[in-house]
Coordinates of C-alpha atoms in Angstrom, one line a residue:
M364 CA 0.0 0.0 0.0
R365 CA 1.4 3.4 -1.0
K366 CA 2.2 5.9 1.7
R367 CA 0.4 9.3 1.8
L368 CA 1.7 12.7 2.6
V369 CA -0.8 15.5 3.4
L370 CA 0.2 19.1 3.0
A371 CA -2.2 21.1 5.2
G372 CA -2.2 24.6 3.7
G373 CA -0.5 26.0 0.6
G374 CA 1.6 28.5 2.6
H375 CA 5.0 29.9 1.9
A376 CA 6.8 27.1 3.8
H377 CA 5.2 24.5 1.4
L378 CA 6.1 26.2 -1.9
F379 CA 9.4 24.4 -2.3
T380 CA 7.7 21.0 -1.7
L381 CA 4.8 21.9 -4.0
S382 CA 7.2 22.7 -6.8
R383 CA 9.0 19.4 -6.4
L384 CA 6.1 16.9 -5.8
G385 CA 7.6 14.6 -8.5
A386 CA 10.2 13.5 -6.0
F387 CA 7.4 12.1 -3.8
L388 CA 5.4 10.7 -6.6
G389 CA 8.4 9.0 -8.1
A390 CA 9.1 7.3 -4.8
G391 CA 5.6 5.8 -4.8
I392 CA 4.1 8.3 -2.3
D393 CA 0.7 9.9 -2.8
V394 CA 0.4 13.6 -1.9
V395 CA -2.8 15.4 -0.9
C396 CA -2.7 19.2 -0.5
V397 CA -5.6 20.7 1.5
A398 CA -6.0 24.4 1.2
P399 CA -9.0 26.8 1.4
S400 CA -8.1 28.5 -1.9
P401 CA -6.5 27.3 -5.1
F402 CA -4.1 30.3 -4.9
L403 CA -1.5 31.6 -2.4
S404 CA -1.0 35.3 -2.4
Y405 CA 2.6 36.4 -1.7
S406 CA 2.6 38.6 1.4
G407 CA 5.7 40.5 0.4
M408 CA 3.8 42.1 -2.5
G409 CA 0.5 42.6 -0.7
P410 CA 0.9 46.2 0.3
G411 CA 1.9 47.0 -3.3
M412 CA -1.4 45.4 -4.5
L413 CA -3.2 47.8 -2.1
S414 CA -1.7 50.9 -3.8
G415 CA -2.2 49.5 -7.3
R416 CA 1.5 48.9 -8.0
Y417 CA 0.7 45.2 -8.6
A418 CA -2.3 43.5 -10.1
P419 CA -3.7 40.6 -8.0
Q420 CA -2.5 37.9 -10.5
E421 CA 1.1 39.2 -10.2
L422 CA 1.4 37.9 -6.6
R423 CA -0.5 34.7 -6.8
F424 CA 0.9 31.2 -6.8
D425 CA -1.4 28.7 -8.5
V426 CA -1.2 26.0 -5.8
E427 CA -3.9 23.8 -7.4
S428 CA -2.1 23.8 -10.8
M429 CA 1.2 22.9 -9.1
V430 CA -0.5 19.8 -7.6
K431 CA -2.5 18.8 -10.7
N432 CA 0.5 19.3 -13.1
A433 CA 2.7 17.1 -10.9
S434 CA 0.3 14.3 -11.3
G435 CA 0.0 14.8 -15.1
G436 CA -3.4 16.5 -14.9
Q437 CA -4.9 13.2 -13.6
E438 CA -5.9 14.5 -10.1
G439 CA -7.7 11.9 -8.1
R440 CA -7.4 9.1 -10.7
G441 CA -5.8 5.7 -10.1
P442 CA -2.4 4.7 -11.5
S443 CA -2.2 4.2 -15.2
R444 CA -0.3 1.5 -16.9
T445 CA 2.6 3.9 -17.5
S446 CA 2.7 5.1 -13.9
R447 CA 5.5 2.7 -12.8
E448 CA 9.1 3.8 -12.3
G449 CA 11.7 1.0 -11.9
G450 CA 9.0 -1.5 -11.1
R451 CA 7.4 0.8 -8.5
E452 CA 4.0 2.2 -8.8
R453 CA 4.1 6.0 -9.2
G454 CA 2.2 8.0 -6.6
Q455 CA -0.7 10.4 -7.4
A456 CA -1.3 14.0 -6.3
A457 CA -4.6 15.6 -5.4
F458 CA -5.8 19.0 -4.4
V459 CA -8.6 19.2 -1.8
S460 CA -10.5 22.5 -1.3
G461 CA -11.0 22.9 2.4
S462 CA -9.3 23.6 5.7
V463 CA -8.1 21.4 8.5
A464 CA -10.2 21.8 11.8
R465 CA -8.7 19.1 13.9
I466 CA -5.8 16.6 14.0
D467 CA -6.2 13.1 15.4
G468 CA -2.6 12.2 16.1
E469 CA -3.4 8.7 17.4
A470 CA -5.5 7.8 14.4
K471 CA -3.2 9.7 12.0
T472 CA -6.2 11.5 10.6
L473 CA -7.0 15.1 9.7
V474 CA -10.6 16.3 10.1
L475 CA -11.7 19.0 7.8
S476 CA -14.1 21.8 8.7
D477 CA -16.9 20.1 6.7
G478 CA -16.4 16.8 8.5
R479 CA -14.4 15.0 5.8
E480 CA -11.4 12.9 7.1
I481 CA -8.1 12.3 5.4
G482 CA -5.6 9.8 6.7
Y483 CA -1.9 10.3 6.5
D484 CA 1.5 8.6 7.0
A485 CA 3.1 12.1 7.3
A486 CA 1.5 15.5 7.5
S487 CA 3.0 18.9 7.2
F488 CA 1.4 22.2 8.3
G489 CA 2.0 25.5 6.4
V490 CA -1.3 27.2 7.4
G491 CA 0.3 30.6 8.2
S492 CA -1.2 32.9 10.8
V493 CA -4.4 34.8 11.5
A494 CA -5.0 38.3 12.9
A495 CA -4.8 38.5 16.6
P496 CA -7.9 40.0 18.1
L497 CA -6.8 42.4 20.8
F498 CA -10.1 44.3 21.4
P499 CA -13.8 44.1 20.4
V500 CA -14.5 45.0 16.8
E501 CA -18.0 46.0 15.5
A502 CA -18.2 47.5 12.0
A503 CA -20.9 50.1 11.6
P504 CA -23.1 50.3 8.5
G505 CA -21.2 52.1 5.7
T506 CA -17.8 51.4 7.2
S507 CA -15.4 48.4 6.6
V508 CA -12.8 46.8 8.9
Y509 CA -10.1 44.6 7.3
P510 CA -7.5 42.6 9.2
V511 CA -4.3 42.6 7.1
K512 CA -4.4 38.8 7.0
P513 CA -5.3 37.1 4.8
I514 CA -3.6 39.2 2.1
E515 CA -6.7 39.1 -0.1
N516 CA -8.3 41.5 2.4
L517 CA -6.0 44.2 1.0
L518 CA -7.6 43.8 -2.4
A519 CA -11.1 44.1 -0.9
A520 CA -10.0 47.2 1.0
R521 CA -8.6 48.7 -2.2
R522 CA -11.9 48.2 -4.0
A523 CA -13.8 49.8 -1.1
I524 CA -11.6 52.9 -1.1
E525 CA -11.8 53.2 -4.9
S526 CA -15.5 52.9 -4.8
R527 CA -15.9 55.7 -2.2
A528 CA -13.4 58.0 -4.0
E529 CA -14.9 57.5 -7.4
A530 CA -18.4 58.3 -5.9
G531 CA -16.9 61.6 -4.6
E532 CA -17.4 60.5 -1.0
P533 CA -14.7 61.3 1.7
V534 CA -12.5 58.4 2.6
Q535 CA -11.1 58.4 6.1
V536 CA -8.6 55.6 6.5
L537 CA -7.5 54.2 9.9
V538 CA -4.6 51.8 10.5
V539 CA -4.4 50.2 13.9
G540 CA -0.9 48.9 14.7
G541 CA 2.7 50.1 14.7
G542 CA 4.7 47.3 13.2
A543 CA 6.1 46.8 9.7
S544 CA 2.8 45.7 8.3
A545 CA 1.0 48.8 9.7
F546 CA 3.6 51.1 8.1
E547 CA 3.4 49.4 4.7
V548 CA -0.4 49.4 4.7
A549 CA -0.5 53.1 5.8
G550 CA 2.0 54.1 3.2
N551 CA 0.3 52.2 0.4
A552 CA -3.1 53.5 1.4
L553 CA -1.6 57.0 0.9
G554 CA -0.2 55.9 -2.4
L555 CA -3.7 54.6 -3.5
L556 CA -5.4 57.8 -2.5
A557 CA -2.8 59.9 -4.4
G558 CA -3.3 57.8 -7.5
L559 CA -7.1 58.4 -7.2
G560 CA -6.4 62.1 -7.2
V561 CA -7.4 62.7 -3.5
K562 CA -5.6 66.0 -2.7
T563 CA -6.0 65.8 1.1
P564 CA -5.8 62.2 2.2
L565 CA -7.3 61.4 5.6
V566 CA -5.1 58.6 6.9
T567 CA -4.6 58.1 10.7
V568 CA -2.2 55.5 12.2
V569 CA -2.8 54.5 15.9
A570 CA 0.4 52.9 17.2
G571 CA 0.4 51.9 20.8
R572 CA 4.1 52.0 21.4
G573 CA 5.1 54.1 18.4
L574 CA 5.9 53.2 14.8
L575 CA 8.4 50.5 14.1
C576 CA 9.2 49.9 17.8
G577 CA 12.3 47.8 18.0
W578 CA 13.8 49.0 14.7
P579 CA 16.8 51.3 14.5
A580 CA 16.1 54.9 15.3
R581 CA 17.0 56.0 11.8
A582 CA 14.4 53.6 10.3
R583 CA 11.7 54.9 12.6
R584 CA 12.5 58.5 11.7
L585 CA 12.4 57.7 8.0
A586 CA 9.1 55.9 8.4
I587 CA 7.5 58.7 10.3
A588 CA 8.7 61.3 7.8
S589 CA 7.4 59.2 4.9
L590 CA 3.9 59.1 6.3
T591 CA 3.6 62.6 7.8
R592 CA 5.0 64.5 4.8
R593 CA 2.1 62.9 2.7
G594 CA -0.5 64.0 5.2
A595 CA -0.9 61.1 7.5
R596 CA -1.6 61.6 11.2
L597 CA 0.2 59.5 13.9
V598 CA -1.5 58.9 17.2
S599 CA 0.0 57.1 20.2
G600 CA -2.4 55.1 22.3
R601 CA -4.0 51.7 22.7
V602 CA -7.3 51.0 21.0
A603 CA -9.9 49.7 23.5
R604 CA -12.6 48.9 21.0
I605 CA -13.9 49.7 17.5
A606 CA -17.6 50.5 17.2
G607 CA -19.8 52.9 15.3
G608 CA -17.1 53.8 12.7
R609 CA -14.8 54.9 15.5
A610 CA -11.7 53.5 17.3
E611 CA -11.9 54.4 20.9
L612 CA -8.6 54.7 22.8
A613 CA -8.1 53.4 26.3
G614 CA -7.0 56.8 27.6
G615 CA -9.8 58.7 26.0
G616 CA -10.3 60.2 22.6
G617 CA -10.3 58.2 19.3
A618 CA -10.4 58.4 15.5
R619 CA -13.3 58.0 13.0
F620 CA -12.9 56.0 9.9
D621 CA -14.6 54.7 6.7
V622 CA -12.1 52.0 6.1
C623 CA -10.0 50.5 8.9
F624 CA -7.0 48.2 8.7
L625 CA -6.1 46.0 11.7
A626 CA -2.4 45.3 11.8
T627 CA -2.1 44.5 15.5
G628 CA -0.1 41.3 15.1
T629 CA -0.8 37.7 14.2
Q630 CA -1.1 34.3 15.8
P631 CA -1.3 30.7 14.7
P632 CA -4.8 29.4 13.9
P633 CA -6.6 27.6 16.8
L634 CA -6.1 24.3 15.0
F635 CA -3.3 22.9 17.2
A636 CA -4.8 24.0 20.5
Q637 CA -8.0 22.3 19.6
S638 CA -6.1 19.1 18.8
G639 CA -4.3 18.8 22.1
L640 CA -0.8 19.0 20.5
A641 CA 2.3 20.4 22.1
L642 CA 2.4 24.1 21.5
D643 CA 3.8 27.4 22.9
A644 CA 1.9 30.1 24.7
G645 CA 1.0 31.7 21.4
G646 CA -0.7 28.6 20.0
G647 CA 2.0 27.5 17.5
L648 CA 2.8 23.8 16.9
T649 CA 6.0 22.9 18.7
V650 CA 8.6 21.4 16.5
N651 CA 12.2 20.3 17.1
A652 CA 15.3 21.1 15.0
F653 CA 14.0 18.8 12.2
L654 CA 10.7 20.8 12.0
Q655 CA 9.0 17.7 13.5
S656 CA 6.6 17.4 16.3
P657 CA 8.3 15.8 19.4
L658 CA 4.9 14.2 20.4
F659 CA 4.0 12.8 16.9
P660 CA 7.1 12.4 14.7
E661 CA 5.0 12.0 11.6
L662 CA 3.8 15.7 12.0
F663 CA 5.9 18.5 10.5
G664 CA 5.4 22.2 10.0
G665 CA 7.0 25.5 9.0
G666 CA 6.4 29.2 8.8
D667 CA 4.2 31.3 11.1
C668 CA 2.1 28.4 12.5
I669 CA 5.0 26.7 14.3
H670 CA 7.0 27.2 17.5
F671 CA 10.6 26.4 16.8
A672 CA 11.6 25.0 20.2
P673 CA 15.4 25.1 19.8
H674 CA 15.4 28.8 19.1
P675 CA 12.0 30.7 19.1
L676 CA 11.7 32.8 15.9
P677 CA 9.7 35.9 15.1
R678 CA 6.8 35.6 12.7
A679 CA 8.4 36.8 9.5
G680 CA 8.0 35.4 6.0
V681 CA 11.8 35.0 5.6
Y682 CA 11.7 32.0 8.0
A683 CA 9.0 30.2 6.1
V684 CA 11.0 30.6 2.9
R685 CA 14.2 29.4 4.6
Q686 CA 12.5 26.4 6.1
G687 CA 10.9 25.4 2.8
P688 CA 13.9 23.4 1.3
L689 CA 14.6 21.6 4.6
L690 CA 10.9 20.8 5.1
F691 CA 10.9 19.2 1.6
A692 CA 14.0 17.2 2.3
N693 CA 12.9 16.0 5.8
L694 CA 9.4 15.0 4.6
L695 CA 10.9 12.9 1.8
A696 CA 13.5 11.5 4.1
Y697 CA 11.0 10.5 6.8
L698 CA 8.7 8.7 4.3
T699 CA 11.6 6.9 2.7
G700 CA 13.4 5.9 5.9
Q701 CA 16.4 8.3 5.5
E702 CA 18.2 10.5 8.0
L703 CA 16.7 13.9 8.8
T704 CA 18.6 17.2 8.7
P705 CA 18.3 20.0 11.4
F706 CA 17.3 23.5 10.6
R707 CA 20.1 26.0 11.3
K708 CA 19.2 29.2 9.4
T709 CA 17.9 31.0 12.5
G710 CA 19.9 34.3 12.3
T711 CA 18.0 37.5 12.7
R712 CA 20.2 39.8 10.5
Y713 CA 18.2 39.2 7.4
L714 CA 17.4 41.8 4.7
A715 CA 14.1 43.7 5.3
L716 CA 12.6 46.0 2.8
L717 CA 9.5 48.1 3.5
N718 CA 7.4 49.4 0.7
C719 CA 6.6 53.1 1.5
G720 CA 3.9 53.3 -1.1
D721 CA 5.4 56.3 -3.0
G722 CA 8.0 54.5 -5.1
R723 CA 10.5 54.4 -2.2
A724 CA 11.4 51.7 0.3
I725 CA 13.2 51.5 3.6
L726 CA 16.0 48.9 3.7
R727 CA 17.4 47.4 6.9
K728 CA 20.1 44.8 7.3
G729 CA 21.3 44.7 10.9
P730 CA 22.3 48.2 11.9
L731 CA 22.4 49.4 8.2
V732 CA 19.4 51.5 7.2
L733 CA 18.9 53.0 3.8
S734 CA 16.0 54.6 2.0
G735 CA 15.1 55.7 -1.6
R736 CA 13.8 54.6 -4.9
F737 CA 16.8 52.3 -5.5
C738 CA 15.7 50.4 -2.4
M739 CA 12.2 49.9 -3.9
A740 CA 13.7 48.8 -7.2
L741 CA 15.7 46.2 -5.2
K742 CA 12.6 45.0 -3.4
D743 CA 10.7 44.8 -6.6
W744 CA 13.5 42.7 -8.3
I745 CA 13.7 40.4 -5.3
D746 CA 9.9 39.9 -5.1
R747 CA 9.5 39.2 -8.8
R748 CA 12.4 36.8 -8.8
F749 CA 10.8 35.0 -5.9
M750 CA 7.6 34.7 -7.8
R751 CA 9.4 33.3 -10.8
S752 CA 11.2 30.7 -8.7
F753 CA 8.1 28.6 -8.1
P754 CA 6.4 28.1 -11.5
P755 CA 3.9 25.2 -11.8
P756 CA 5.8 22.1 -12.8
A757 CA 5.2 20.8 -16.3
P758 CA 2.6 18.0 -16.5
S759 CA 4.2 14.7 -15.9
R760 CA 3.6 11.8 -18.3

């Protein structure tokens, strides 16, 4: 009986594996990818989609096609007479639309949100993260509230802003949060409004501990200058609740909005906590140096949804990308009885590039901080190269 690998989620940590499914199929291993959408939107280009720099299709990976093409376009079919390699029956790949709600580690079964069950010999989780709710949120009629994750929310927000601007209605934009995502969203909201011909943009950023807290002072100064010179208003304070088209601050006062972005941080989905698996205080699946659960060694994971026990890592897309090749190698090794390899790329001095939304970017690498159009050109080149590095594999025969 053939072994089965289930990839839960088509996240960034799974891209390397999805682009090389032939290695599993050639080893006689079936692969099932379970994801809520046939596409994965690349988070690094999401803010640029908000401002209109990128079209939605420019930052989409076609996960479903990657799976179907690896299986020769015969998704869900049994092996054909030609599906044998070296006397071994070739595996098949299938894409399943859905999301995993629970893991039964004892029975080696994933339970989907609609009740379907999928058994596995090994399963890997690349389900990303979800917005962390820090306060009550109630959207009033005529207003919209968008968490910055999933990335598709930024496209919906862009259309809402465009609709109001084209109708000649005022557009008050509020961004709640002070991290890198909040800055990029605020900057690209300003870029979108400028492109729509709005002469006096109404953009407010409420950052509890200030903008880009933890970044070098020069980066913070550049970020603040980038927003304020284009008309944004920065407010220090903690939001207590959002209701009636207004964000109310804990210390009094607040800010009204028509469109609100929530960039207050992310957390792993509740899947692992609901399954009784080992996890950290934030709800991430605990994995060892091999990206493998210490409780159930047939479970693996990468990216924002895991807690890397040997060296806790911040939730940044760079780690999902770094973990991708090792996750592929260890999944294949585990299913074929080979030795696993530890993950060692845990350094924090990685290159960070923030899209300011006006054709410029802020670059940070350790203590080095630069800014300008050449930084945005570098970011654009890196992002587009990353998109080209995971094309759908050619259909196998």
